[in-house]
Coordinates of C-alpha atoms and ligand atoms in Angstrom, one line a residue:
M1 CA -36.4 50.6 8.5
L2 CA -34.1 49.7 5.6
D3 CA -33.3 52.3 3.1
R4 CA -34.1 52.1 -0.5
S5 CA -30.7 50.7 -1.6
A6 CA -30.8 47.9 1.0
R7 CA -34.3 47.0 -0.1
L8 CA -33.3 46.9 -3.7
L9 CA -30.2 44.7 -3.0
L10 CA -32.2 42.3 -0.8
G11 CA -34.6 42.0 -3.7
L12 CA -31.6 41.2 -6.0
I13 CA -30.3 38.4 -3.7
K14 CA -33.5 36.5 -4.2
Q15 CA -32.8 36.3 -8.0
N16 CA -31.4 33.3 -9.6
G17 CA -27.7 32.8 -8.8
N18 CA -27.5 35.7 -6.3
E19 CA -29.1 33.7 -3.5
I20 CA -25.8 31.9 -2.9
C21 CA -22.2 33.3 -2.6
A22 CA -20.6 33.7 -6.0
D23 CA -17.4 32.0 -4.8
C24 CA -18.2 29.3 -2.2
G25 CA -22.0 28.7 -2.7
M26 CA -22.9 29.6 0.9
S27 CA -26.6 30.6 1.1
D28 CA -27.9 34.1 1.9
P29 CA -24.8 36.2 1.1
Q30 CA -24.9 39.6 2.8
W31 CA -21.9 41.1 1.2
T32 CA -21.0 42.3 -2.3
S33 CA -18.1 43.2 -4.5
S34 CA -19.6 46.4 -5.9
N35 CA -17.3 46.7 -8.9
L36 CA -17.5 43.0 -9.9
G37 CA -21.3 43.2 -9.3
I38 CA -21.5 40.0 -7.2
F39 CA -23.0 38.8 -4.0
I40 CA -20.7 37.0 -1.6
C41 CA -20.6 35.7 2.0
E42 CA -18.7 37.3 4.9
N43 CA -15.8 34.8 4.6
C44 CA -15.3 35.4 0.9
A45 CA -15.7 39.1 1.4
S46 CA -12.7 39.1 3.7
I47 CA -10.7 37.4 1.0
H48 CA -11.9 39.9 -1.6
R49 CA -10.8 42.7 0.6
S50 CA -7.3 41.3 0.6
L51 CA -7.2 41.5 -3.2
G52 CA -7.1 45.3 -3.1
S53 CA -9.7 47.8 -4.3
S54 CA -8.3 47.9 -7.9
I55 CA -9.6 44.3 -8.2
S56 CA -12.6 44.1 -5.8
R57 CA -14.4 46.7 -3.8
V58 CA -16.3 45.0 -0.9
K59 CA -19.5 46.6 0.4
S60 CA -22.1 45.4 2.8
I61 CA -25.7 45.2 1.7
K62 CA -27.0 46.7 4.9
L63 CA -24.1 48.6 6.5
D64 CA -22.7 50.6 3.7
N65 CA -24.0 53.6 1.6
W66 CA -24.7 53.0 -2.0
D67 CA -24.9 55.4 -4.9
E68 CA -27.0 55.0 -8.0
T69 CA -24.1 53.9 -10.3
Q70 CA -23.1 51.1 -7.9
L71 CA -26.6 49.9 -7.6
Q72 CA -26.8 49.7 -11.4
V73 CA -23.7 47.6 -11.6
M74 CA -25.2 45.1 -9.1
E75 CA -28.4 45.0 -11.1
S76 CA -26.9 44.6 -14.5
E77 CA -24.1 42.1 -13.4
G78 CA -25.0 39.6 -10.7
N79 CA -23.5 36.2 -9.9
L80 CA -24.6 34.3 -13.0
R81 CA -23.1 36.8 -15.4
S82 CA -20.0 37.0 -13.4
K83 CA -19.6 33.2 -13.6
E84 CA -19.9 33.3 -17.3
K85 CA -17.1 35.8 -17.4
Y86 CA -14.7 34.6 -14.7
E87 CA -15.3 30.8 -14.9
Q88 CA -15.1 30.4 -18.7
C89 CA -12.7 27.5 -18.6
V90 CA -12.4 26.0 -15.2
P91 CA -10.7 22.6 -15.7
S92 CA -13.0 19.7 -14.6
C93 CA -10.3 18.5 -12.1
Y94 CA -10.2 21.9 -10.4
K95 CA -11.7 21.6 -6.9
R96 CA -14.3 24.3 -6.5
P97 CA -14.4 25.1 -2.8
T98 CA -17.4 25.1 -0.6
A99 CA -17.8 27.1 2.6
K100 CA -16.5 24.1 4.5
D101 CA -13.2 23.9 2.7
P102 CA -10.0 25.2 4.2
Q103 CA -9.2 28.9 3.7
I104 CA -6.3 28.2 1.3
L105 CA -8.7 26.5 -1.2
R106 CA -11.2 29.4 -1.1
E107 CA -8.6 32.0 -1.2
Q108 CA -6.7 30.6 -4.2
W109 CA -10.0 30.0 -6.1
I110 CA -10.9 33.7 -5.6
R111 CA -7.4 34.9 -6.6
A112 CA -7.4 32.5 -9.6
K113 CA -10.7 33.9 -10.7
Y114 CA -10.4 37.7 -10.3
E115 CA -6.7 38.4 -9.8
R116 CA -4.9 36.0 -12.1
L117 CA -7.8 35.5 -14.5
E118 CA -6.8 31.9 -14.7
F119 CA -10.2 30.7 -15.9
Q120 CA -10.3 33.1 -18.8
N121 CA -6.9 32.0 -20.0
P122 CA -5.9 28.3 -20.3
D123 CA -2.2 29.2 -20.7
K124 CA -2.2 30.1 -17.1
Q125 CA -3.3 26.7 -16.0
T126 CA 0.2 25.3 -15.6
Y127 CA -1.0 22.5 -13.3
L128 CA -2.5 20.8 -16.3
A129 CA 0.9 20.0 -17.8
S130 CA 1.8 16.3 -18.0
R131 CA 5.0 17.0 -16.1
R132 CA 5.5 19.4 -13.1
E133 CA 8.7 20.1 -11.3
G134 CA 9.3 22.3 -8.3
Y135 CA 10.0 22.6 -4.6
L136 CA 8.0 21.7 -1.6
W137 CA 8.9 21.8 2.1
K138 CA 8.7 18.3 3.4
K139 CA 8.6 17.1 7.0
G140 CA 11.4 14.8 8.0
R141 CA 10.3 11.2 8.6
D142 CA 11.6 11.0 12.1
D143 CA 11.6 14.7 13.2
K144 CA 9.4 17.7 12.9
K145 CA 11.7 19.7 10.7
F146 CA 10.7 20.7 7.2
Q147 CA 13.3 20.6 4.5
K148 CA 13.1 21.9 0.9
R149 CA 12.8 19.1 -1.5
R150 CA 12.6 18.8 -5.3
F151 CA 9.4 17.1 -6.4
V152 CA 8.6 15.8 -9.9
L153 CA 5.1 14.8 -11.0
D154 CA 5.0 12.9 -14.3
T155 CA 1.7 11.7 -15.6
T156 CA 3.2 9.7 -18.5
E157 CA 5.4 7.7 -16.1
N158 CA 2.6 7.6 -13.5
V159 CA 4.9 8.8 -10.7
L160 CA 5.3 11.5 -8.1
K161 CA 8.9 11.4 -6.8
Y162 CA 11.1 13.6 -4.7
Y163 CA 14.8 14.1 -4.3
V164 CA 16.8 14.8 -1.2
K165 CA 19.6 16.6 -3.0
D166 CA 19.2 18.8 -6.0
D167 CA 21.9 17.0 -8.0
A168 CA 20.8 13.5 -6.8
K169 CA 20.4 11.0 -9.6
E170 CA 18.0 8.7 -7.7
P171 CA 14.8 9.9 -6.1
K172 CA 14.4 9.3 -2.4
A173 CA 10.9 7.9 -3.0
I174 CA 8.7 7.1 -6.0
L175 CA 5.0 7.2 -5.5
R176 CA 2.6 5.8 -8.1
I177 CA 0.0 8.5 -9.0
D178 CA -2.7 5.7 -9.1
D179 CA -2.1 5.0 -5.4
I180 CA -1.9 8.5 -3.9
N181 CA -4.4 10.6 -2.1
V182 CA -3.8 14.2 -1.1
A183 CA -5.6 16.3 1.5
L184 CA -5.2 19.9 2.6
V185 CA -4.4 19.8 6.4
P186 CA -3.6 23.3 7.6
D187 CA -4.6 22.6 11.2
K188 CA -2.7 19.3 11.6
I189 CA 0.7 21.0 11.0
G190 CA -0.2 24.6 11.9
N191 CA 0.7 25.8 8.4
P192 CA -2.0 27.3 6.2
N193 CA -0.5 25.7 3.0
A194 CA 0.0 22.2 4.4
M195 CA -0.9 19.0 2.5
Q196 CA -0.8 15.3 3.5
I197 CA 0.0 12.9 0.7
L198 CA -0.9 9.3 1.4
Y199 CA 0.3 6.4 -0.6
S200 CA 0.7 2.7 -0.1
Q201 CA 4.0 1.0 0.4
D202 CA 4.1 -2.8 0.7
G203 CA 0.4 -2.8 1.4
H204 CA 0.6 -0.2 4.2
T205 CA -0.2 3.5 4.2
R206 CA 2.6 5.9 4.3
N207 CA 2.2 9.7 4.8
I208 CA 4.3 12.6 3.8
F209 CA 3.6 16.1 4.9
V210 CA 4.5 19.0 2.7
Y211 CA 3.7 22.7 2.1
G212 CA 4.4 25.1 -0.7
E213 CA 6.2 28.4 -0.5
D214 CA 2.8 30.1 -0.7
G215 CA -0.9 29.3 -1.0
K216 CA -0.7 29.3 -4.8
E217 CA 2.2 26.8 -4.9
S218 CA 0.4 24.4 -2.7
V219 CA -3.0 24.6 -4.5
D220 CA -1.2 24.3 -7.9
W221 CA 0.5 21.0 -6.7
Y222 CA -2.8 19.9 -5.3
T223 CA -4.6 20.6 -8.6
A224 CA -1.7 19.0 -10.6
I225 CA -2.1 15.8 -8.7
R226 CA -5.8 15.9 -9.3
A227 CA -5.2 16.5 -13.0
A228 CA -2.7 13.6 -13.2
K229 CA -5.1 11.3 -11.4
L230 CA -7.9 12.2 -13.8
A231 CA -5.6 11.4 -16.8
R232 CA -4.8 8.0 -15.2
L233 CA -8.5 7.2 -14.4
A234 CA -9.6 8.2 -17.9
I235 CA -7.3 5.4 -19.2
A236 CA -8.4 2.9 -16.6
Y237 CA -12.1 3.5 -16.9
P238 CA -12.8 4.6 -20.6
G239 CA -16.5 4.2 -20.3
T240 CA -16.9 6.5 -17.4
T241 CA -17.8 10.2 -17.7
E242 CA -15.2 12.8 -16.7
Q243 CA -17.7 14.2 -14.2
E244 CA -17.9 10.9 -12.4
L245 CA -14.2 10.4 -12.5
C246 CA -13.7 13.8 -11.0
Q247 CA -15.5 12.7 -7.8
N248 CA -12.7 10.2 -7.1
L249 CA -9.5 12.3 -7.7
T250 CA -8.7 13.1 -4.1
R251 CA -10.6 12.3 -0.9
D252 CA -10.9 14.6 2.0
F253 CA -10.9 12.7 5.3
L254 CA -14.4 11.7 6.3
N255 CA -13.5 12.2 10.0
E256 CA -10.4 12.7 12.2
G257 CA -9.7 12.9 15.9
W258 CA -8.5 11.4 19.1
L259 CA -10.1 8.2 20.3
S260 CA -9.1 5.7 23.0
K261 CA -8.8 2.1 21.8
T262 CA -8.3 -1.2 23.5
G263 CA -6.1 -4.0 22.4
P264 CA -7.4 -7.4 21.2
K265 CA -7.8 -8.9 24.7
A266 CA -10.8 -8.2 27.0
N267 CA -8.7 -6.6 29.7
D268 CA -6.4 -4.6 27.5
A269 CA -6.1 -1.0 28.7
Y270 CA -7.4 1.9 26.6
R271 CA -4.8 3.9 24.7
K272 CA -5.2 7.2 23.1
R273 CA -4.7 7.2 19.3
W274 CA -5.3 9.7 16.5
F275 CA -7.9 8.2 14.1
T276 CA -8.2 9.2 10.4
L277 CA -10.9 7.9 8.1
D278 CA -9.8 8.1 4.5
G279 CA -12.6 6.6 2.4
R280 CA -12.9 3.0 3.6
R281 CA -9.5 3.0 5.4
L282 CA -9.6 3.7 9.1
M283 CA -6.1 4.4 10.3
Y284 CA -4.8 5.1 13.8
Y285 CA -1.6 6.8 14.8
E286 CA 0.3 7.7 18.0
D287 CA 0.9 11.2 16.6
P288 CA -1.3 12.8 13.9
V289 CA 1.8 13.5 11.8
D290 CA 3.4 10.1 12.0
P291 CA 4.6 8.7 8.6
F292 CA 3.1 5.3 9.3
P293 CA -0.2 4.4 11.0
K294 CA 0.1 1.9 13.9
G295 CA -2.8 0.1 12.4
E296 CA -5.3 0.2 9.6
I297 CA -8.8 -1.2 9.4
L298 CA -10.5 -1.6 6.0
I299 CA -14.2 -0.9 6.4
G300 CA -16.4 -3.2 4.4
T301 CA -20.1 -3.4 4.0
T302 CA -23.0 -4.7 6.2
D303 CA -23.4 -7.9 4.1
K304 CA -19.7 -8.7 4.8
G305 CA -20.2 -8.5 8.5
F306 CA -19.3 -4.9 9.4
S307 CA -21.3 -2.9 11.8
V308 CA -20.9 0.1 14.2
F309 CA -23.0 0.9 17.3
D310 CA -23.1 2.7 20.6
D311 CA -21.8 0.3 23.2
I312 CA -23.2 0.5 26.7
T313 CA -21.7 -2.8 27.7
Q314 CA -18.4 -1.1 27.8
A315 CA -19.6 1.8 30.1
G316 CA -17.6 2.0 33.3
K317 CA -14.6 0.2 31.8
N318 CA -13.1 3.4 30.3
P319 CA -13.3 7.1 30.7
G320 CA -15.3 8.2 27.6
F321 CA -18.2 7.6 25.3
V322 CA -17.8 4.1 23.8
F323 CA -18.8 2.7 20.4
T324 CA -17.9 -0.6 18.9
L325 CA -16.8 -1.2 15.3
R326 CA -17.4 -4.8 14.4
T327 CA -15.4 -6.4 11.6
P328 CA -15.6 -10.1 10.6
N329 CA -12.3 -10.7 12.5
R330 CA -12.6 -8.5 15.5
S331 CA -14.6 -6.0 17.5
F332 CA -12.9 -2.6 18.2
H333 CA -14.0 -0.8 21.3
L334 CA -13.4 2.9 20.8
A335 CA -14.0 5.8 23.2
A336 CA -14.4 9.5 22.4
E337 CA -14.0 12.2 25.0
A338 CA -17.1 14.0 24.0
E339 CA -20.5 12.6 23.2
Q340 CA -20.9 14.5 20.0
D341 CA -17.5 13.2 18.8
K342 CA -18.7 9.7 19.4
D343 CA -22.0 10.4 17.6
K344 CA -20.2 11.8 14.6
W345 CA -17.9 8.7 14.4
V346 CA -20.9 6.4 14.5
V347 CA -22.8 8.3 11.9
V348 CA -19.9 8.6 9.5
L349 CA -18.8 4.9 9.9
K350 CA -22.3 3.8 9.5
S351 CA -22.7 5.6 6.2
V352 CA -19.5 4.0 4.9
I353 CA -20.6 0.5 6.0
E354 CA -24.0 1.0 4.5
S355 CA -22.8 2.3 1.1
P356 CA -22.0 -0.3 -1.6
L357 CA -18.4 -0.7 -2.8
S358 CA -17.7 1.7 -5.7
V359 CA -16.5 0.3 -9.0
Q360 CA -13.0 1.4 -8.2
E361 CA -13.1 0.0 -4.7
S362 CA -14.4 -3.4 -5.8
S363 CA -11.8 -3.6 -8.6
S364 CA -8.9 -2.5 -6.5
M365 CA -7.1 -4.0 -3.5
F366 CA -10.3 -3.8 -1.4
R367 CA -11.7 -6.8 -3.2
G368 CA -9.2 -9.1 -1.7
L369 CA -9.0 -7.5 1.7
I370 CA -12.6 -6.9 2.6
K371 CA -14.1 -10.4 2.9
Ligands
ZN1 ZN1 -18.4 32.5 0.1

């Protein structure tokens, strides 16, 4: 039998706005911040706890004791009111995390909201500046060591560049903001603040792996790149709403993992490769943190001759669960070690093949490459 306070709180989480976590949107939040008067999920509760009790006091709906004053705060505040207060001016390019996003994104969002009060005060949103300069640790091209490098992001010049030496006149590399994608990849490198920046060099994808000194530094760079991309897209597509443009600032990988792949000939052996699907670009690597993929396959649409299907004709020829990706030029037989991995690849690739090219895709390099 639940006591009175739990019954009252469970009634409150049915109210508009309280039925999802105030910070990540997960449904059925069972935790609260009793001084902020918000309902939050278990994951976000653990982040709130790390803020310290002067900022947020975490209490469970069912497991903790509640006094009358605390209940009144929950009743009079609630998630919607809290959003009005703490999310007054969230920049449209800021990536609001969901429960699926990496810890770093959820943690920095929560710290930005309640600890730094970043969305009450635009002066604190330094990532919106048209130029940003600072240090990131960057993985060496040919080794696994990370070195501190000076990075400069300049929206006016449309570049992200980095320098090997502090006093170097020439940057080591210049990346066009228009061409880059950035994804948070904590697991790939085993660093909670890691990012993968992809850009194209002579028509091929190149990756650099970096991390900031702390979570804030990484997410600030991540947001700065998104802000720069938004500024560039707004010039390129003047008729498009900001909301639409914001869906195309950075892309999380649609799927990643090890697959075995054959060569172009019928009797070629299967080789294990790391596959990454970035939008319509399926890349494969020897090692997940290689700077260059060994190969790239641009995924077009059904009417251009692309398809993907479970392939029983290949059973027995290889150790895993096989599917075939058919392109106008070639069929790729790919094998996953687990059936559910194979199923996921087929579902994800199918959804890419069945969706029409976006305005940006059809007006970009894809137009020439996907025939
Ligand atoms: Zn949450």
